[in-house]
Short mmCIF file of C-alpha atoms and ligand atoms in Angstrom, two decimals:
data_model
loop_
_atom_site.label_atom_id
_atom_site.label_comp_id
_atom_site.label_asym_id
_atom_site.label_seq_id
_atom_site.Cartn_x
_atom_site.Cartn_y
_atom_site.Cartn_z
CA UNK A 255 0.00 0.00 0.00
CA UNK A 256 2.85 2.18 0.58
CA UNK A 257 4.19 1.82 -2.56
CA UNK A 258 1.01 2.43 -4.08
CA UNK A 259 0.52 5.98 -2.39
CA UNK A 260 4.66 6.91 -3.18
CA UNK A 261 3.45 6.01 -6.95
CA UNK A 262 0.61 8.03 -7.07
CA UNK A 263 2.47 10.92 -5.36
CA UNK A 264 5.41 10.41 -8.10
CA UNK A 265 2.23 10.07 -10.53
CA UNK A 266 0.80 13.82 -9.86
CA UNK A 267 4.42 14.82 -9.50
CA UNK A 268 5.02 13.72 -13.00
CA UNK A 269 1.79 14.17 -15.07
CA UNK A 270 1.46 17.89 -13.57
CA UNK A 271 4.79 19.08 -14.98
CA UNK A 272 3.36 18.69 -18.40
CA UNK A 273 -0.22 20.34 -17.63
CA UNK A 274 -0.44 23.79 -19.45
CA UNK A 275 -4.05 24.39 -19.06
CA UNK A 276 -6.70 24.84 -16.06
CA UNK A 277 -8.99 21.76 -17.70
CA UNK A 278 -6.02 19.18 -17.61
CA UNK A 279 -5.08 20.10 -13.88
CA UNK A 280 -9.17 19.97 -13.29
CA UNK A 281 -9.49 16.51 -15.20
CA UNK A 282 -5.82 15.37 -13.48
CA UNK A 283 -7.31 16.00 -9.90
CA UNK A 284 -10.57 14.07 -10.39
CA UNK A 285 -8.97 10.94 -11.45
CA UNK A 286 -6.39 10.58 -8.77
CA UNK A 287 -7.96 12.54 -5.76
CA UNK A 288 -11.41 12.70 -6.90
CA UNK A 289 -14.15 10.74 -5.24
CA UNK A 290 -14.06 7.80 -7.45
CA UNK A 291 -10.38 8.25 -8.00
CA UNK A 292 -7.21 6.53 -7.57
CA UNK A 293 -6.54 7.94 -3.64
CA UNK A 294 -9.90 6.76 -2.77
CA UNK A 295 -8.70 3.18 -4.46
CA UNK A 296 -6.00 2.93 -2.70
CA UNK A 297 -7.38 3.79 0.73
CA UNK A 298 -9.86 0.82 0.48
CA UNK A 299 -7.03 -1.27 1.06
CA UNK A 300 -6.47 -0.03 4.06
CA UNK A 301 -9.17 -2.31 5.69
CA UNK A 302 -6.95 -5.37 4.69
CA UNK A 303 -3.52 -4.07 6.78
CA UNK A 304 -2.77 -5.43 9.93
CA UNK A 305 -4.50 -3.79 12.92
CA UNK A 306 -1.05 -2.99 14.72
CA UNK A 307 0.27 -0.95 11.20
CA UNK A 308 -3.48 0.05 10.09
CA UNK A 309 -3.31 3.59 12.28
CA UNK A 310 0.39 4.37 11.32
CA UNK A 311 -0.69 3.35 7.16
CA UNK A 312 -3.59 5.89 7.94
CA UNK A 313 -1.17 9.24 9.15
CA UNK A 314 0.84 8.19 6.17
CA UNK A 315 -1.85 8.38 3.30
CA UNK A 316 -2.85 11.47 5.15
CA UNK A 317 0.67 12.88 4.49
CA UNK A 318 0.80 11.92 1.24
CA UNK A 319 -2.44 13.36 -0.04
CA UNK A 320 -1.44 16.76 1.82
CA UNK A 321 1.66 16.68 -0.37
CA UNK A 322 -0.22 15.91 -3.70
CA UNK A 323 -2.86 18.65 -2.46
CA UNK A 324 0.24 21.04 -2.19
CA UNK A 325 1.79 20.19 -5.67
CA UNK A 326 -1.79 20.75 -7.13
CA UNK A 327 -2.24 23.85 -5.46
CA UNK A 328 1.40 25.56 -6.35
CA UNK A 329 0.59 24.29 -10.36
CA UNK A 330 -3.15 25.83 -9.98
CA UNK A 331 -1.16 29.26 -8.63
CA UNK A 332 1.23 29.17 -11.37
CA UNK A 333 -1.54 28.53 -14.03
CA UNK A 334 -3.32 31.58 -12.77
CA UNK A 335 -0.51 33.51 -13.14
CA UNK A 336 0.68 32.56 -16.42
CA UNK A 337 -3.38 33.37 -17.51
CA UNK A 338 -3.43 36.96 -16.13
CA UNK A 339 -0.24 37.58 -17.33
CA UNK A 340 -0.98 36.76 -21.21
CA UNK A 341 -4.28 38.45 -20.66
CA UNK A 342 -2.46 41.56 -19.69
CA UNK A 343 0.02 41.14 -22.95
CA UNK A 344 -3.43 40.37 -25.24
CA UNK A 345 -5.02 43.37 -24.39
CA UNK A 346 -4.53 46.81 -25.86
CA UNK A 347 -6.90 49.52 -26.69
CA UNK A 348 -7.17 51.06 -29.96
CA UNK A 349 -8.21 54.64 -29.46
CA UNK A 350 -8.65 55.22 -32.51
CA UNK A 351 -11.60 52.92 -33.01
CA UNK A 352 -14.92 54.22 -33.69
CA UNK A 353 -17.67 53.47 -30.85
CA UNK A 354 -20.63 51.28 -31.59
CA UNK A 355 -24.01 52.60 -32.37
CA UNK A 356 -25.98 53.61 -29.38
CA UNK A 357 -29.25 51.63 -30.64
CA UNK A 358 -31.27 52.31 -27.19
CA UNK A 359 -30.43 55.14 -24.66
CA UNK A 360 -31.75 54.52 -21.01
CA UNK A 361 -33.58 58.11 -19.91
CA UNK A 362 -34.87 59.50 -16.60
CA UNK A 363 -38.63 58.92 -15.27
CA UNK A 364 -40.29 62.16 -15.54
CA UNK A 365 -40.44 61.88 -11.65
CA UNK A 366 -36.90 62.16 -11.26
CA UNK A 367 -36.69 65.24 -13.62
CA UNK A 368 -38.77 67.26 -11.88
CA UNK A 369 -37.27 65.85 -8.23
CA UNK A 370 -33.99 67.24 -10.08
CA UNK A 371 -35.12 70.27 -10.96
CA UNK A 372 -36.59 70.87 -7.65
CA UNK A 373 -33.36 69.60 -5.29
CA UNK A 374 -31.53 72.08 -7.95
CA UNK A 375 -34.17 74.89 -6.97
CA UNK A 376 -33.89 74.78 -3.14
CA UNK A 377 -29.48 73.53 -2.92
CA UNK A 378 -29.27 77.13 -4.49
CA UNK A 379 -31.52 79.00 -1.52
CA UNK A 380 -29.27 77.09 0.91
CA UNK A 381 -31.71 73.76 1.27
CA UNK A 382 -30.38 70.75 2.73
CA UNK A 383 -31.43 67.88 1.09
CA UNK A 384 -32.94 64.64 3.44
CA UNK A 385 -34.09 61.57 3.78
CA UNK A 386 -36.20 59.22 6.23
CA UNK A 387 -37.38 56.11 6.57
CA UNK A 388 -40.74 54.75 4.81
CA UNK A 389 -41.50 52.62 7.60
CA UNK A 390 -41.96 54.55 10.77
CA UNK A 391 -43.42 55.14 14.06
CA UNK A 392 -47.05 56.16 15.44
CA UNK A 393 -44.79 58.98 17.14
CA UNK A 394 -43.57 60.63 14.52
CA UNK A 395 -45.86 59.84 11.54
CA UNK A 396 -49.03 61.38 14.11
CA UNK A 397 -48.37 62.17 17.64
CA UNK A 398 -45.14 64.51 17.31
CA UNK A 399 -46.64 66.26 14.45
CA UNK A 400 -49.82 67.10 16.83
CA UNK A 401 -51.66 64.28 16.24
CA UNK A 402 -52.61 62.79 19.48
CA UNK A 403 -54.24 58.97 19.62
CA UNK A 404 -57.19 60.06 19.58
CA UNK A 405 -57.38 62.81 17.22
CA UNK A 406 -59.94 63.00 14.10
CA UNK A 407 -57.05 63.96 12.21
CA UNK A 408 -55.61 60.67 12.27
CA UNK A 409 -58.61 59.59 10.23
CA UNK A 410 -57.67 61.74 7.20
CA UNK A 411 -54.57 59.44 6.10
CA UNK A 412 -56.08 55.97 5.37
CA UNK A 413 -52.74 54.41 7.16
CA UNK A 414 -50.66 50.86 6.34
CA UNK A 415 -50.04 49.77 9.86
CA UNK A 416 -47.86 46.84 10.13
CA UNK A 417 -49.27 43.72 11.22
CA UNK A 418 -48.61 42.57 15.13
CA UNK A 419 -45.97 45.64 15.41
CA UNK A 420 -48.30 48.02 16.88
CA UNK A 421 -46.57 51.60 16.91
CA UNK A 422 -45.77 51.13 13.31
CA UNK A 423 -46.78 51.65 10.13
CA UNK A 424 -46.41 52.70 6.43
CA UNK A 425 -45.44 56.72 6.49
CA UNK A 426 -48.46 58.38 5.42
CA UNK A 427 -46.80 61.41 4.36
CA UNK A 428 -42.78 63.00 4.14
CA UNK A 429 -43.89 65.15 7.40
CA UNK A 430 -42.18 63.44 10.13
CA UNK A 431 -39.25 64.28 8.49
CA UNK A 432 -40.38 67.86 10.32
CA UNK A 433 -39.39 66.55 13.59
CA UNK A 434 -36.44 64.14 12.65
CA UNK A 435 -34.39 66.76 11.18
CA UNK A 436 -35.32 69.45 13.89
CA UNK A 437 -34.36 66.44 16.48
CA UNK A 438 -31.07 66.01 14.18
CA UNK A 439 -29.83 69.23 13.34
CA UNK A 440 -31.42 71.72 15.56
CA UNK A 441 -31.99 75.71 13.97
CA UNK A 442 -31.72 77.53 12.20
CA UNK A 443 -32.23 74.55 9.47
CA UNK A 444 -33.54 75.32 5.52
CA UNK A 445 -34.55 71.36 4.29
CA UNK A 446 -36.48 69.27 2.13
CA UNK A 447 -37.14 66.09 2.48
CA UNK A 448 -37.97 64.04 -1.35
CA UNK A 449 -39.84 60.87 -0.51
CA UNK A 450 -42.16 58.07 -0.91
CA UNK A 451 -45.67 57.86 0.97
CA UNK A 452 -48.35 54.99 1.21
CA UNK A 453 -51.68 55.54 1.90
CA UNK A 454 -54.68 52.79 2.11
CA UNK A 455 -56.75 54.40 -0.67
CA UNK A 456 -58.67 52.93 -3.39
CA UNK A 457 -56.85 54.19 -6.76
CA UNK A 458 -58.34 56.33 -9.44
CA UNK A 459 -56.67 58.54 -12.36
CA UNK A 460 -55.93 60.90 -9.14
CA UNK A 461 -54.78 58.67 -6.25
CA UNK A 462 -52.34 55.94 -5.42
CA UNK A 463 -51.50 53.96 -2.40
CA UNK A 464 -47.87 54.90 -3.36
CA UNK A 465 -46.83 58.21 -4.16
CA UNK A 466 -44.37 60.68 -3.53
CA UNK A 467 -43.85 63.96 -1.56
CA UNK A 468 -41.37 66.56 -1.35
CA UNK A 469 -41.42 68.15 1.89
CA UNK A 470 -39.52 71.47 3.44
CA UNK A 471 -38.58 73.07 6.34
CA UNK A 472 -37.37 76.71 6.56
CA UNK A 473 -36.54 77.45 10.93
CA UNK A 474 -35.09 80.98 11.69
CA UNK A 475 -35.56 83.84 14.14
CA UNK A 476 -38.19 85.98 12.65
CA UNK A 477 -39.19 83.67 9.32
CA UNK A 478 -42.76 84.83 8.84
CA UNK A 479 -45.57 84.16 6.36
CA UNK A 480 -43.88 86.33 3.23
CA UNK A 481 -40.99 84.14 3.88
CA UNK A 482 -42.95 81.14 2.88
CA UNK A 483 -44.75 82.95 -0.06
CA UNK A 484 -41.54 83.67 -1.26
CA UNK A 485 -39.54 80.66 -1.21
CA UNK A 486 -43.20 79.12 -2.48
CA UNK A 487 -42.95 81.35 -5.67
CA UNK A 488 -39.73 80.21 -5.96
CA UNK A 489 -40.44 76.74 -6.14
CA UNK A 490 -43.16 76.82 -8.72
CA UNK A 491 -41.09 79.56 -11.07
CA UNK A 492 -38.26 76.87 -11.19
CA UNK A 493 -40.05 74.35 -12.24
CA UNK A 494 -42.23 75.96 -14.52
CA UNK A 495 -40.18 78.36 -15.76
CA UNK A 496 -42.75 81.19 -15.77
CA UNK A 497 -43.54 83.73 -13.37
CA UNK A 498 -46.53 82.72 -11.50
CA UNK A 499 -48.74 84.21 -9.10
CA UNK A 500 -50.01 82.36 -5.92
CA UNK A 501 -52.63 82.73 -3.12
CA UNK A 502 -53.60 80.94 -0.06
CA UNK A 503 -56.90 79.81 1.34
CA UNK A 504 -56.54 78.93 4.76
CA UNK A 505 -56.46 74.89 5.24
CA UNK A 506 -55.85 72.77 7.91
CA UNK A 507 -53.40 70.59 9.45
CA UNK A 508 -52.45 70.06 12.72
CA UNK A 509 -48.68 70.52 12.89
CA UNK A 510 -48.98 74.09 11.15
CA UNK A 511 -50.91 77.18 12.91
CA UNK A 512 -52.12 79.06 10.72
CA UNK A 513 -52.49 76.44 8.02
CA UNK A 514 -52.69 77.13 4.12
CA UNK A 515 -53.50 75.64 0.86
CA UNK A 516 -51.61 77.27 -1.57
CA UNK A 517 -53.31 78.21 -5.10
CA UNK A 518 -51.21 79.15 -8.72
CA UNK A 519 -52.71 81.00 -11.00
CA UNK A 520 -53.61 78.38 -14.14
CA UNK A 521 -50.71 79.15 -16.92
CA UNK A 522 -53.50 77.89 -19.57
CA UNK A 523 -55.96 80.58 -18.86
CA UNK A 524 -54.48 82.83 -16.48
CA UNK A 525 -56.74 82.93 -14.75
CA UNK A 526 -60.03 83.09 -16.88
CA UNK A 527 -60.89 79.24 -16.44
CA UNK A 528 -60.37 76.82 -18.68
CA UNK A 529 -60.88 72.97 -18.24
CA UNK A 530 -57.04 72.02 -17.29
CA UNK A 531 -58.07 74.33 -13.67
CA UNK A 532 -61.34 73.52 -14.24
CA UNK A 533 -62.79 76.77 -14.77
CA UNK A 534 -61.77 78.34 -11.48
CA UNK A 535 -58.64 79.93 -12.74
CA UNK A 536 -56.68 78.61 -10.04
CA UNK A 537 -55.00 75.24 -9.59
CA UNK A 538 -54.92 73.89 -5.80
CA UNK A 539 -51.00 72.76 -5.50
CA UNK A 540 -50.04 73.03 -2.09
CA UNK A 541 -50.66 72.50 1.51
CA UNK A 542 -48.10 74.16 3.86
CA UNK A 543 -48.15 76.88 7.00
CA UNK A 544 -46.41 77.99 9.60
CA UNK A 545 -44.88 75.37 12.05
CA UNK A 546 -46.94 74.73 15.21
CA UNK A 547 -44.86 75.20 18.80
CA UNK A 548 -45.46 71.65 19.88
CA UNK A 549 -44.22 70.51 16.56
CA UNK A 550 -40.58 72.83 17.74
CA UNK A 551 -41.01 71.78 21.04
CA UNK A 552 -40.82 68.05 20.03
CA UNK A 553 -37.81 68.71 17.82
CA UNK A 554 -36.24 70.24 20.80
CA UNK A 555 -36.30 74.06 19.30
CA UNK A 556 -37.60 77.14 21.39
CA UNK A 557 -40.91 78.55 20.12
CA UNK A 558 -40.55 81.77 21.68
CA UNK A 559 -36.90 82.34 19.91
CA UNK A 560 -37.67 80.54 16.52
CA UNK A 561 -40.18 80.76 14.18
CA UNK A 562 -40.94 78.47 10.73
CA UNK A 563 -42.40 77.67 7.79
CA UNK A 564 -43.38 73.42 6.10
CA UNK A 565 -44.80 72.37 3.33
CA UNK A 566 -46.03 69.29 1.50
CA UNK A 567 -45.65 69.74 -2.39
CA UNK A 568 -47.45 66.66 -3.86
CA UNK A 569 -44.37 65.71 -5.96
CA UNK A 570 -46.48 63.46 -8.59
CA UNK A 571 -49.13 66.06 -8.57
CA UNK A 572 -46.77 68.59 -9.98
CA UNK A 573 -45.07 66.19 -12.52
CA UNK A 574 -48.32 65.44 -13.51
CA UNK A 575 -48.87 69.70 -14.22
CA UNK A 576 -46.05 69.96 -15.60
CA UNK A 577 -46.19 66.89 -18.09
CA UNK A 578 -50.53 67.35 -19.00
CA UNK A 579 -50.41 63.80 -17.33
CA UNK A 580 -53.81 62.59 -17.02
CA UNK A 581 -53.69 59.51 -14.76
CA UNK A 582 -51.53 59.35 -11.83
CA UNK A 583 -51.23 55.53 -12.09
CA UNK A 584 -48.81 55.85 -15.44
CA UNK A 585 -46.18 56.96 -12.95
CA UNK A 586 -45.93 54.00 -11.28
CA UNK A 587 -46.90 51.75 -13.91
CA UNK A 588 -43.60 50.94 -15.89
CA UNK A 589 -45.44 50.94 -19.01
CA UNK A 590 -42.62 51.63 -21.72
CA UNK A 591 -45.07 53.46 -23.99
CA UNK A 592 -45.13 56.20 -21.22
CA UNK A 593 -41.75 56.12 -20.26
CA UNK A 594 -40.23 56.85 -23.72
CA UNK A 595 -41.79 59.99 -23.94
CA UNK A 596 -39.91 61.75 -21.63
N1 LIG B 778 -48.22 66.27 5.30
C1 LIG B 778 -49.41 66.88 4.80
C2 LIG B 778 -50.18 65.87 3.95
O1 LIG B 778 -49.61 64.91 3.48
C3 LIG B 778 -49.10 68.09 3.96
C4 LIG B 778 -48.47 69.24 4.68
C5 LIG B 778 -47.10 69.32 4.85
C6 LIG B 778 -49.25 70.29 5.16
C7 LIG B 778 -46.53 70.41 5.49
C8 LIG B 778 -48.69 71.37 5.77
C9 LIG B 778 -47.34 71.44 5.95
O2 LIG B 778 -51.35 66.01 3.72
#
């Protein structure tokens, strides 16, 4: 038996000198250390040796395949080698040579344009730009944003709550952001917050249970009312590139005192009526105000020192203005017809 495992050793030793390729060294290792191969042969016979020399026959095939292993693994290593260093010598690049045809060119969803445009909008008034998580807490989603348990607020946001994790649920909208980056990064803070929202609603051409927001923060000493028309006007004249007038009506929510929808005068008509406002001149495209004390209080800011302005732009809403999009639902829908036209 010992002279069959010194002649298998010698065996690998030989055959793997003339082995130029990974295959052979693959194929070579099957057959002599391979499950049905000549090792495992050998090693049957190691039932017939005496019982005093069977343990001492044993450490010595051990010893051997170790050293067969090793020979193997130094060829595999040099094999490598070799490969990577040919590859190296094969390739050049000919800089000269003309690029292939671009047949089709991936392009951005027209939801990401207009996030673009907007991030671009508020980075150059000083904006930070933030994110949160889509699952969240009771606490932040409702009852740091002024909506205690019990409130009929609560009932306005058809919620995703997760199953046997009471305390959480789906984010029903980008405003507990509000508190978060108060909590975070104290004031004075300018911030918006681009996200996704989920709300338990039955879908039509104007709703989906997944949508997005883009919501903002401006905290200073002194930031009043004009401060949010302004930066408002701002917003809408980047993105549609016109100059366009605004209004508010009050509206309410219960994280802002006083609350506001915000109006824009229709670019159609201007304000005659027409059917893309639907004859009232005005298109409803925002809900914002100015931050309620609790809301500062629970982000750890002093009411009585700072003052500030949030708002809730309904991101798809606005894409959907800006593109004549009829039905909210293309957004999400992946449908290539839609997608190449933007
Ligand atoms: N979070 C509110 C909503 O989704 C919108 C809002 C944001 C209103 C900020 C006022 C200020 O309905």
């Amino acid at each position: 038996m010992k002279q069959a495992l010194n002649a298998l050793k010698k065996e690998a030793e030989r055959t793997l000198k003339k082995i130029t390729v990974q295959s052979e060294l693959f194929e070579l290792e099957t057959a002599l250390l391979g499950r049905k191969g000549k090792l495992t042969e050998i090693l049957k016979g190691l039932k017939d040796t005496p019982k005093q020399s069977r343990k001492a026959m044993g450490v010595f095939a051990n010893r051997i395949k170790e050293d067969v292993l090793r020979v193997f693994e130094n060829k595999k290593q040099e094999l490598d080698e070799k490969q990577w260093a040919s590859l190296a010598q094969d390739e050049w690049n000919d800089l000269s040579e003309p690029a292939l045809p671009v047949k089709a060119r991936g392009h951005l969803h027209p939801r990401t344009i207009v996030g673009e445009e907007l991030e671009a909008v508020f980075k150059s008034l000083g904006f930070m730009v933030l994110e949160g998580p889509e699952l969240e807490s009771d606490f932040y989603n409702f009852e740091a944003l002024n909506f205690p348990s019990n409130h009929p607020a609560r009932e306005s946001m058809d919620t995703f709550f997760i199953k046997n994790q009471p305390g959480w649920l789906l984010r029903t909208h980008t405003s507990p952001l509000q508190v978060r980056a108060v909590q975070k990064y104290g004031a004075p803070i300018r911030a918006i917050v681009p996200g996704r929202v989920f709300r338990n609603e039955a879908t039509d051409a104007s709703h989906e249970h997944t949508f997005y927001q883009l919501e903002g923060i401006m905290i200073d000493k002194g930031i009043s009312i004009a401060n949010l028309i302004a930066v408002m006007k701002e917003l809408l004249q980047g993105v549609f590139k016109r100059t366009v007038e605004v209004r508010l009506r009050p509206g309410h929510f219960p994280f802002v005192e006083p609350g506001f929808e915000l109006d824009m005068k229709c670019l159609l008509c201007g304000g005659a009526g027409c059917s893309a406002c639907k004859h009232k001149g005005w298109l409803e495209v925002l809900p914002c105000g100015m931050m309620h004390p609790r809301v500062l209080e629970f982000g750890g800011v002093d009411p009585r020192e700072y003052s500030g302005f949030a708002f809730g732009l309904g991101w798809d809403r606005l894409v959907m203005m800006r593109y004549n999009i009829e039905d909210i639902r293309h957004l999400n829908s992946g449908d290539m017809k839609f997608l190449t036209q933007f």
